[in-house]
């Protein structure tokens, strides 16, 4: 027989096998779906990082063992297509029983397609029986009080969060030993800069391509913004208008328009100097590179350090052939001879919130089961298992992280952050367009300031106008929802208190925004 | 597409352009035709159909529920279908029109007409006061740039029509904001603030009373930098019987403590700071506040 005939026969056989396999899959799927003795629960999320999917699968198997007749299916959707996927599922009425809330789900969709779980979060989690959290309302068993699942506009809880993250500096311990003779990380900013200089010298001496810090348009800002936010700590407190130890993006924009700070302000000059210094320790052209490029460089042993979040911990601990260590993102301390006067101290991570809560779409036919599974995975034993298996940070109180991620646990003793130049859309655009100037030769800071100062103020104004526009929408919407909740309270005596609670919360939030809107309007009219 | 039952129009649905498509004979037809049909089964079918119809028909309550969950376009359909002789449904339609997307001048004008009719029908009724309030909100926020003078007049008229109604009192608070904002001279600001304070002192609605203290606090601080008056108003907000959200309360506690410290009242400052430390265990400012507490205690 000719070889072409063999190929044809083989091709047909393969086609037949594929067809038979498809028929079998469809048949078994339909059979499973129609099995009256099995209830199937599906949940979808975009956390495709190493460790998460396996840990969630194991949680699902644990739950199935506890509840015979229940089958749990995990649906993993890549982050890039998640918004489109989730929109299609919600609008088409085919959404799974639990969906990670976030990308592609705004407040209007949350209100339209999801069931609030506010009534449930005040009840104790039955899976905490026997643990120190027994009898504690479910909401209060979360490290952040379940704020990650609360929607301020709608004044309701819509999901239980499973994920929390902080950012740190990863380093190659073997390479560190080669360069310094020890694998101990730097203890402060000055030591890190010294280490970076030693690394460059090592690279030249050994004729080996090694950069001190792996940078990319994703990783570099993590480090640079940390330095910025530290250097503007005192300035932020001085500029804060309300004596509340807080300086938000809007106050920053207002102060910029009032000429209370600019790029010549000493704290900003120092921030830019440090950013320029850090950028020179990254590989050339890093702002054109992606996250994967920086990770790849680090994994190849061609970069000593990389700044990223705890979400990369499992990947970065397991993939490289060398041992990896972690240390806190460095910023100058108040004792630093040159920069210390701008800094209050290490920033607090009290504000770190859980994110990406799993919510229950209103088309789910398994609301109670979905709620129960959520209680199971966020209970103290459930979250302990998830944390141990995934290597991610815990979201539930009294859960111990695995040793490797212990350095990622939020540090609570610290000071509020200052501000950065990339908090608002237009300012971010102006700064990022000119960022490369900071890392070039010949007076980079001055060149950056000369190019950015003018456009920065216009951009700040545009951002403030945008904030005002958003705020008008928030205020006008709140009028409508407050009225609706008050009317519903008048018509439903049984649920009046819940409606009035919502109306009160919405009204209070609206009122704070209303006075701020009035003052900013005057500023913009001037 | 949602199935609806619209009385004389029978069963059907609205298409994307809000056009009604009837999917069966109207009840009037059934009422005329059915008695002529001797079959009992058909009569039963008719009765069952009417029951389903009443269950499917939109109640005004459904419309408010849709608004509370930000589904303004659907709420508009629900209120359009509802009995238009009921002023609550007319108010609902006006409210839904304000939230409908895309925002158009036609919707705004139609909502304005509805609110004006409702207000003029009875200025002091619950619906009339709410309609008056929304007219002021249209001038203040829905139309940009804001029509400050018109908004102030409408807020004031709403309060004058129903000074004991919670919405009337709420309207006076907003009148305070737009009026004080346009006052620039420090002396005039102080006079206006005193007048506003007197007017709002007798408020019966706790929410409106709390908001009035908020306005006083805000303007004493921003326009006059009067620390003692600001502190007094912050403390009034903090002790209001209407519960504050944590995020607001924590900020105000720090502000009250700092103002007390600056006014030289260490005991009062410590009281507010300690209240913050006890309540705001998850706040990023707690370390800084604890430091302040230690400093103040050392200075005593």
PDB file of C-alpha atoms in Angstrom, chain A residues 4-221:
ATOM      1  CA  UNK A   4      -0.453   8.292   0.757  1.00  0.00           C
ATOM      2  CA  UNK A   5      -3.132   5.611   1.231  1.00  0.00           C
ATOM      3  CA  UNK A   6      -1.855   4.943   4.723  1.00  0.00           C
ATOM      4  CA  UNK A   7      -2.024   8.610   5.439  1.00  0.00           C
ATOM      5  CA  UNK A   8      -5.576   8.805   4.117  1.00  0.00           C
ATOM      6  CA  UNK A   9      -6.697   5.794   6.128  1.00  0.00           C
ATOM      7  CA  UNK A  10      -4.943   7.093   9.226  1.00  0.00           C
ATOM      8  CA  UNK A  11      -6.538  10.502   8.750  1.00  0.00           C
ATOM      9  CA  UNK A  12     -10.013   9.010   8.443  1.00  0.00           C
ATOM     10  CA  UNK A  13      -9.397   6.794  11.444  1.00  0.00           C
ATOM     11  CA  UNK A  14      -8.274   9.775  13.479  1.00  0.00           C
ATOM     12  CA  UNK A  15     -11.346  11.719  12.343  1.00  0.00           C
ATOM     13  CA  UNK A  16     -13.575   8.811  13.297  1.00  0.00           C
ATOM     14  CA  UNK A  17     -11.916   8.520  16.683  1.00  0.00           C
ATOM     15  CA  UNK A  18     -12.327  12.245  17.312  1.00  0.00           C
ATOM     16  CA  UNK A  19     -15.982  12.047  16.299  1.00  0.00           C
ATOM     17  CA  UNK A  20     -16.591   9.053  18.564  1.00  0.00           C
ATOM     18  CA  UNK A  21     -14.847  10.815  21.423  1.00  0.00           C
ATOM     19  CA  UNK A  22     -16.992  13.905  20.904  1.00  0.00           C
ATOM     20  CA  UNK A  23     -20.177  11.836  20.836  1.00  0.00           C
ATOM     21  CA  UNK A  24     -19.082  10.068  24.006  1.00  0.00           C
ATOM     22  CA  UNK A  25     -18.253  13.363  25.716  1.00  0.00           C
ATOM     23  CA  UNK A  26     -21.578  14.925  24.724  1.00  0.00           C
ATOM     24  CA  UNK A  27     -23.428  11.819  25.834  1.00  0.00           C
ATOM     25  CA  UNK A  28     -21.704  11.579  29.234  1.00  0.00           C
ATOM     26  CA  UNK A  29     -22.057  15.326  29.752  1.00  0.00           C
ATOM     27  CA  UNK A  30     -25.802  15.197  29.013  1.00  0.00           C
ATOM     28  CA  UNK A  31     -26.144  12.143  31.236  1.00  0.00           C
ATOM     29  CA  UNK A  32     -24.369  13.906  34.095  1.00  0.00           C
ATOM     30  CA  UNK A  33     -26.407  17.035  33.577  1.00  0.00           C
ATOM     31  CA  UNK A  34     -29.673  15.135  33.657  1.00  0.00           C
ATOM     32  CA  UNK A  35     -28.789  12.917  36.597  1.00  0.00           C
ATOM     33  CA  UNK A  36     -31.524  13.727  39.128  1.00  0.00           C
ATOM     34  CA  UNK A  37     -29.319  12.543  41.997  1.00  0.00           C
ATOM     35  CA  UNK A  38     -26.487  14.982  41.325  1.00  0.00           C
ATOM     36  CA  UNK A  39     -26.577  18.743  41.796  1.00  0.00           C
ATOM     37  CA  UNK A  40     -23.916  20.552  39.798  1.00  0.00           C
ATOM     38  CA  UNK A  41     -22.394  23.813  40.960  1.00  0.00           C
ATOM     39  CA  UNK A  42     -20.170  25.824  38.616  1.00  0.00           C
ATOM     40  CA  UNK A  43     -17.885  28.670  39.558  1.00  0.00           C
ATOM     41  CA  UNK A  44     -15.803  30.899  37.306  1.00  0.00           C
ATOM     42  CA  UNK A  45     -12.779  33.112  37.961  1.00  0.00           C
ATOM     43  CA  UNK A  46      -9.789  34.666  36.208  1.00  0.00           C
ATOM     44  CA  UNK A  47      -7.032  33.689  38.701  1.00  0.00           C
ATOM     45  CA  UNK A  48      -4.947  31.457  36.460  1.00  0.00           C
ATOM     46  CA  UNK A  49      -1.773  31.850  38.501  1.00  0.00           C
ATOM     47  CA  UNK A  50      -0.001  28.663  39.602  1.00  0.00           C
ATOM     48  CA  UNK A  51      -1.497  27.092  42.691  1.00  0.00           C
ATOM     49  CA  UNK A  52      -4.938  28.719  42.740  1.00  0.00           C
ATOM     50  CA  UNK A  53      -6.705  26.406  40.369  1.00  0.00           C
ATOM     51  CA  UNK A  54      -5.344  23.262  42.055  1.00  0.00           C
ATOM     52  CA  UNK A  55      -6.252  24.537  45.512  1.00  0.00           C
ATOM     53  CA  UNK A  56      -9.784  25.391  44.405  1.00  0.00           C
ATOM     54  CA  UNK A  57     -10.140  21.990  42.756  1.00  0.00           C
ATOM     55  CA  UNK A  58      -9.128  20.319  46.000  1.00  0.00           C
ATOM     56  CA  UNK A  59     -11.570  22.494  47.949  1.00  0.00           C
ATOM     57  CA  UNK A  60     -14.275  21.369  45.532  1.00  0.00           C
ATOM     58  CA  UNK A  61     -13.369  17.687  46.054  1.00  0.00           C
ATOM     59  CA  UNK A  62     -13.373  18.194  49.853  1.00  0.00           C
ATOM     60  CA  UNK A  63     -16.834  19.727  49.611  1.00  0.00           C
ATOM     61  CA  UNK A  64     -18.091  16.897  47.408  1.00  0.00           C
ATOM     62  CA  UNK A  65     -16.888  14.392  50.007  1.00  0.00           C
ATOM     63  CA  UNK A  66     -18.810  16.226  52.712  1.00  0.00           C
ATOM     64  CA  UNK A  67     -21.898  16.535  50.522  1.00  0.00           C
ATOM     65  CA  UNK A  68     -22.511  13.421  48.430  1.00  0.00           C
ATOM     66  CA  UNK A  69     -24.667  14.167  45.415  1.00  0.00           C
ATOM     67  CA  UNK A  70     -22.970  17.495  44.740  1.00  0.00           C
ATOM     68  CA  UNK A  71     -20.571  18.021  41.862  1.00  0.00           C
ATOM     69  CA  UNK A  72     -18.486  21.180  41.624  1.00  0.00           C
ATOM     70  CA  UNK A  73     -16.950  22.385  38.388  1.00  0.00           C
ATOM     71  CA  UNK A  74     -14.314  25.078  38.172  1.00  0.00           C
ATOM     72  CA  UNK A  75     -14.283  27.295  35.068  1.00  0.00           C
ATOM     73  CA  UNK A  76     -10.987  29.123  34.515  1.00  0.00           C
ATOM     74  CA  UNK A  77     -11.227  32.106  32.189  1.00  0.00           C
ATOM     75  CA  UNK A  78      -8.135  34.031  31.028  1.00  0.00           C
ATOM     76  CA  UNK A  79      -8.051  37.600  32.367  1.00  0.00           C
ATOM     77  CA  UNK A  80      -7.991  39.195  28.916  1.00  0.00           C
ATOM     78  CA  UNK A  81     -11.225  37.609  27.725  1.00  0.00           C
ATOM     79  CA  UNK A  82     -12.961  37.600  31.101  1.00  0.00           C
ATOM     80  CA  UNK A  83     -14.943  40.865  30.618  1.00  0.00           C
ATOM     81  CA  UNK A  84     -16.374  39.675  27.291  1.00  0.00           C
ATOM     82  CA  UNK A  85     -17.044  36.190  28.566  1.00  0.00           C
ATOM     83  CA  UNK A  86     -18.780  37.356  31.712  1.00  0.00           C
ATOM     84  CA  UNK A  87     -20.932  39.860  29.798  1.00  0.00           C
ATOM     85  CA  UNK A  88     -22.097  37.168  27.408  1.00  0.00           C
ATOM     86  CA  UNK A  89     -22.903  34.772  30.230  1.00  0.00           C
ATOM     87  CA  UNK A  90     -24.809  37.321  32.289  1.00  0.00           C
ATOM     88  CA  UNK A  91     -26.785  38.832  29.436  1.00  0.00           C
ATOM     89  CA  UNK A  92     -27.513  35.410  27.950  1.00  0.00           C
ATOM     90  CA  UNK A  93     -28.782  34.090  31.281  1.00  0.00           C
ATOM     91  CA  UNK A  94     -26.288  31.214  31.176  1.00  0.00           C
ATOM     92  CA  UNK A  95     -23.991  32.366  33.966  1.00  0.00           C
ATOM     93  CA  UNK A  96     -22.509  29.768  36.323  1.00  0.00           C
ATOM     94  CA  UNK A  97     -23.599  29.678  39.975  1.00  0.00           C
ATOM     95  CA  UNK A  98     -20.639  31.670  41.246  1.00  0.00           C
ATOM     96  CA  UNK A  99     -18.707  34.323  39.352  1.00  0.00           C
ATOM     97  CA  UNK A 100     -15.669  36.303  40.392  1.00  0.00           C
ATOM     98  CA  UNK A 101     -16.824  39.914  40.550  1.00  0.00           C
ATOM     99  CA  UNK A 102     -14.558  42.536  39.074  1.00  0.00           C
ATOM    100  CA  UNK A 103     -13.495  42.728  35.465  1.00  0.00           C
ATOM    101  CA  UNK A 104     -16.467  43.512  33.214  1.00  0.00           C
ATOM    102  CA  UNK A 105     -18.918  43.751  36.117  1.00  0.00           C
ATOM    103  CA  UNK A 106     -19.778  47.335  37.022  1.00  0.00           C
ATOM    104  CA  UNK A 107     -22.347  48.475  39.585  1.00  0.00           C
ATOM    105  CA  UNK A 108     -25.221  48.455  37.102  1.00  0.00           C
ATOM    106  CA  UNK A 109     -24.451  44.822  36.187  1.00  0.00           C
ATOM    107  CA  UNK A 110     -23.925  43.907  39.797  1.00  0.00           C
ATOM    108  CA  UNK A 111     -27.348  45.286  40.688  1.00  0.00           C
ATOM    109  CA  UNK A 112     -29.030  43.750  37.672  1.00  0.00           C
ATOM    110  CA  UNK A 113     -27.507  40.297  37.529  1.00  0.00           C
ATOM    111  CA  UNK A 114     -26.419  39.412  41.079  1.00  0.00           C
ATOM    112  CA  UNK A 115     -28.194  38.604  44.324  1.00  0.00           C
ATOM    113  CA  UNK A 116     -27.016  40.540  47.386  1.00  0.00           C
ATOM    114  CA  UNK A 117     -25.938  38.362  50.325  1.00  0.00           C
ATOM    115  CA  UNK A 118     -26.199  41.048  53.026  1.00  0.00           C
ATOM    116  CA  UNK A 119     -28.684  39.050  55.096  1.00  0.00           C
ATOM    117  CA  UNK A 120     -26.323  36.065  55.115  1.00  0.00           C
ATOM    118  CA  UNK A 121     -23.088  37.802  56.127  1.00  0.00           C
ATOM    119  CA  UNK A 122     -24.398  38.742  59.551  1.00  0.00           C
ATOM    120  CA  UNK A 123     -25.056  35.083  60.407  1.00  0.00           C
ATOM    121  CA  UNK A 124     -22.239  32.855  61.725  1.00  0.00           C
ATOM    122  CA  UNK A 125     -20.490  30.563  59.272  1.00  0.00           C
ATOM    123  CA  UNK A 126     -21.497  26.981  60.244  1.00  0.00           C
ATOM    124  CA  UNK A 127     -18.185  25.624  58.924  1.00  0.00           C
ATOM    125  CA  UNK A 128     -16.416  27.554  61.682  1.00  0.00           C
ATOM    126  CA  UNK A 129     -17.982  25.407  64.396  1.00  0.00           C
ATOM    127  CA  UNK A 130     -15.209  24.117  66.640  1.00  0.00           C
ATOM    128  CA  UNK A 131     -12.810  26.891  65.628  1.00  0.00           C
ATOM    129  CA  UNK A 132     -12.149  30.165  67.515  1.00  0.00           C
ATOM    130  CA  UNK A 133     -14.447  31.838  64.949  1.00  0.00           C
ATOM    131  CA  UNK A 134     -17.468  29.786  65.990  1.00  0.00           C
ATOM    132  CA  UNK A 135     -20.525  32.011  66.430  1.00  0.00           C
ATOM    133  CA  UNK A 136     -18.800  35.046  64.883  1.00  0.00           C
ATOM    134  CA  UNK A 137     -20.807  36.690  62.064  1.00  0.00           C
ATOM    135  CA  UNK A 138     -19.440  35.508  58.715  1.00  0.00           C
ATOM    136  CA  UNK A 139     -18.525  39.099  57.749  1.00  0.00           C
ATOM    137  CA  UNK A 140     -16.326  39.537  60.825  1.00  0.00           C
ATOM    138  CA  UNK A 141     -14.328  36.371  60.163  1.00  0.00           C
ATOM    139  CA  UNK A 142     -12.514  38.084  57.259  1.00  0.00           C
ATOM    140  CA  UNK A 143      -9.230  39.897  57.839  1.00  0.00           C
ATOM    141  CA  UNK A 144     -10.658  43.051  56.207  1.00  0.00           C
ATOM    142  CA  UNK A 145     -14.201  42.665  57.544  1.00  0.00           C
ATOM    143  CA  UNK A 146     -15.339  41.421  54.098  1.00  0.00           C
ATOM    144  CA  UNK A 147     -15.049  44.929  52.647  1.00  0.00           C
ATOM    145  CA  UNK A 148     -13.879  43.306  49.415  1.00  0.00           C
ATOM    146  CA  UNK A 149     -17.413  41.955  48.944  1.00  0.00           C
ATOM    147  CA  UNK A 150     -19.258  45.185  49.819  1.00  0.00           C
ATOM    148  CA  UNK A 151     -20.540  47.661  47.245  1.00  0.00           C
ATOM    149  CA  UNK A 152     -20.628  51.227  48.559  1.00  0.00           C
ATOM    150  CA  UNK A 153     -23.104  52.529  45.987  1.00  0.00           C
ATOM    151  CA  UNK A 154     -25.622  49.754  46.408  1.00  0.00           C
ATOM    152  CA  UNK A 155     -24.910  49.435  50.145  1.00  0.00           C
ATOM    153  CA  UNK A 156     -25.015  45.645  49.994  1.00  0.00           C
ATOM    154  CA  UNK A 157     -22.634  42.690  50.178  1.00  0.00           C
ATOM    155  CA  UNK A 158     -22.501  40.879  46.849  1.00  0.00           C
ATOM    156  CA  UNK A 159     -19.867  38.230  47.349  1.00  0.00           C
ATOM    157  CA  UNK A 160     -17.290  36.550  49.551  1.00  0.00           C
ATOM    158  CA  UNK A 161     -13.682  37.317  48.599  1.00  0.00           C
ATOM    159  CA  UNK A 162     -11.020  34.634  48.437  1.00  0.00           C
ATOM    160  CA  UNK A 163      -8.030  36.613  47.299  1.00  0.00           C
ATOM    161  CA  UNK A 164      -5.711  39.148  48.890  1.00  0.00           C
ATOM    162  CA  UNK A 165      -2.323  40.368  47.734  1.00  0.00           C
ATOM    163  CA  UNK A 166       0.643  42.533  48.710  1.00  0.00           C
ATOM    164  CA  UNK A 167       3.760  43.444  46.717  1.00  0.00           C
ATOM    165  CA  UNK A 168       7.340  42.655  47.628  1.00  0.00           C
ATOM    166  CA  UNK A 169      10.812  42.284  46.111  1.00  0.00           C
ATOM    167  CA  UNK A 170      11.880  38.771  45.030  1.00  0.00           C
ATOM    168  CA  UNK A 171      15.581  37.981  44.736  1.00  0.00           C
ATOM    169  CA  UNK A 172      17.827  35.205  43.462  1.00  0.00           C
ATOM    170  CA  UNK A 173      19.564  33.870  46.571  1.00  0.00           C
ATOM    171  CA  UNK A 174      22.340  32.031  44.697  1.00  0.00           C
ATOM    172  CA  UNK A 175      23.190  35.085  42.655  1.00  0.00           C
ATOM    173  CA  UNK A 176      23.069  37.226  45.786  1.00  0.00           C
ATOM    174  CA  UNK A 177      25.643  34.916  47.390  1.00  0.00           C
ATOM    175  CA  UNK A 178      27.853  35.132  44.279  1.00  0.00           C
ATOM    176  CA  UNK A 179      27.715  38.912  44.360  1.00  0.00           C
ATOM    177  CA  UNK A 180      27.907  39.699  48.071  1.00  0.00           C
ATOM    178  CA  UNK A 181      29.081  36.481  49.695  1.00  0.00           C
ATOM    179  CA  UNK A 182      25.831  36.197  51.628  1.00  0.00           C
ATOM    180  CA  UNK A 183      22.222  35.516  50.693  1.00  0.00           C
ATOM    181  CA  UNK A 184      20.840  38.085  53.129  1.00  0.00           C
ATOM    182  CA  UNK A 185      18.721  40.767  51.436  1.00  0.00           C
ATOM    183  CA  UNK A 186      19.337  44.499  51.864  1.00  0.00           C
ATOM    184  CA  UNK A 187      17.827  45.978  55.039  1.00  0.00           C
ATOM    185  CA  UNK A 188      17.046  49.430  53.692  1.00  0.00           C
ATOM    186  CA  UNK A 189      16.975  51.574  50.604  1.00  0.00           C
ATOM    187  CA  UNK A 190      20.611  52.668  50.836  1.00  0.00           C
ATOM    188  CA  UNK A 191      21.756  49.042  51.053  1.00  0.00           C
ATOM    189  CA  UNK A 192      19.614  48.129  48.062  1.00  0.00           C
ATOM    190  CA  UNK A 193      21.173  50.852  45.923  1.00  0.00           C
ATOM    191  CA  UNK A 194      24.605  49.703  47.104  1.00  0.00           C
ATOM    192  CA  UNK A 195      23.650  46.140  46.148  1.00  0.00           C
ATOM    193  CA  UNK A 196      22.522  47.314  42.708  1.00  0.00           C
ATOM    194  CA  UNK A 197      25.897  49.024  42.169  1.00  0.00           C
ATOM    195  CA  UNK A 198      27.716  45.845  43.256  1.00  0.00           C
ATOM    196  CA  UNK A 199      25.606  43.812  40.834  1.00  0.00           C
ATOM    197  CA  UNK A 200      26.560  46.015  37.902  1.00  0.00           C
ATOM    198  CA  UNK A 201      30.212  45.770  38.916  1.00  0.00           C
ATOM    199  CA  UNK A 202      29.875  41.970  39.222  1.00  0.00           C
ATOM    200  CA  UNK A 203      28.335  41.819  35.753  1.00  0.00           C
ATOM    201  CA  UNK A 204      31.246  43.777  34.256  1.00  0.00           C
ATOM    202  CA  UNK A 205      33.899  41.876  36.200  1.00  0.00           C
ATOM    203  CA  UNK A 206      32.533  38.426  35.462  1.00  0.00           C
ATOM    204  CA  UNK A 207      31.516  39.379  31.921  1.00  0.00           C
ATOM    205  CA  UNK A 208      28.111  37.936  32.720  1.00  0.00           C
ATOM    206  CA  UNK A 209      24.844  39.578  31.696  1.00  0.00           C
ATOM    207  CA  UNK A 210      23.137  40.347  35.004  1.00  0.00           C
ATOM    208  CA  UNK A 211      20.904  43.362  35.697  1.00  0.00           C
ATOM    209  CA  UNK A 212      20.191  44.408  39.287  1.00  0.00           C
ATOM    210  CA  UNK A 213      16.410  44.753  38.855  1.00  0.00           C
ATOM    211  CA  UNK A 214      14.183  43.177  36.202  1.00  0.00           C
ATOM    212  CA  UNK A 215      11.896  45.934  34.956  1.00  0.00           C
ATOM    213  CA  UNK A 216       8.901  46.147  32.662  1.00  0.00           C
ATOM    214  CA  UNK A 217       5.981  48.506  32.192  1.00  0.00           C
ATOM    215  CA  UNK A 218       4.201  46.334  34.767  1.00  0.00           C
ATOM    216  CA  UNK A 219       6.923  45.713  37.359  1.00  0.00           C
ATOM    217  CA  UNK A 220       8.876  48.977  37.318  1.00  0.00           C
ATOM    218  CA  UNK A 221       5.954  51.166  38.468  1.00  0.00           C
TER     219      UNK A 221
END
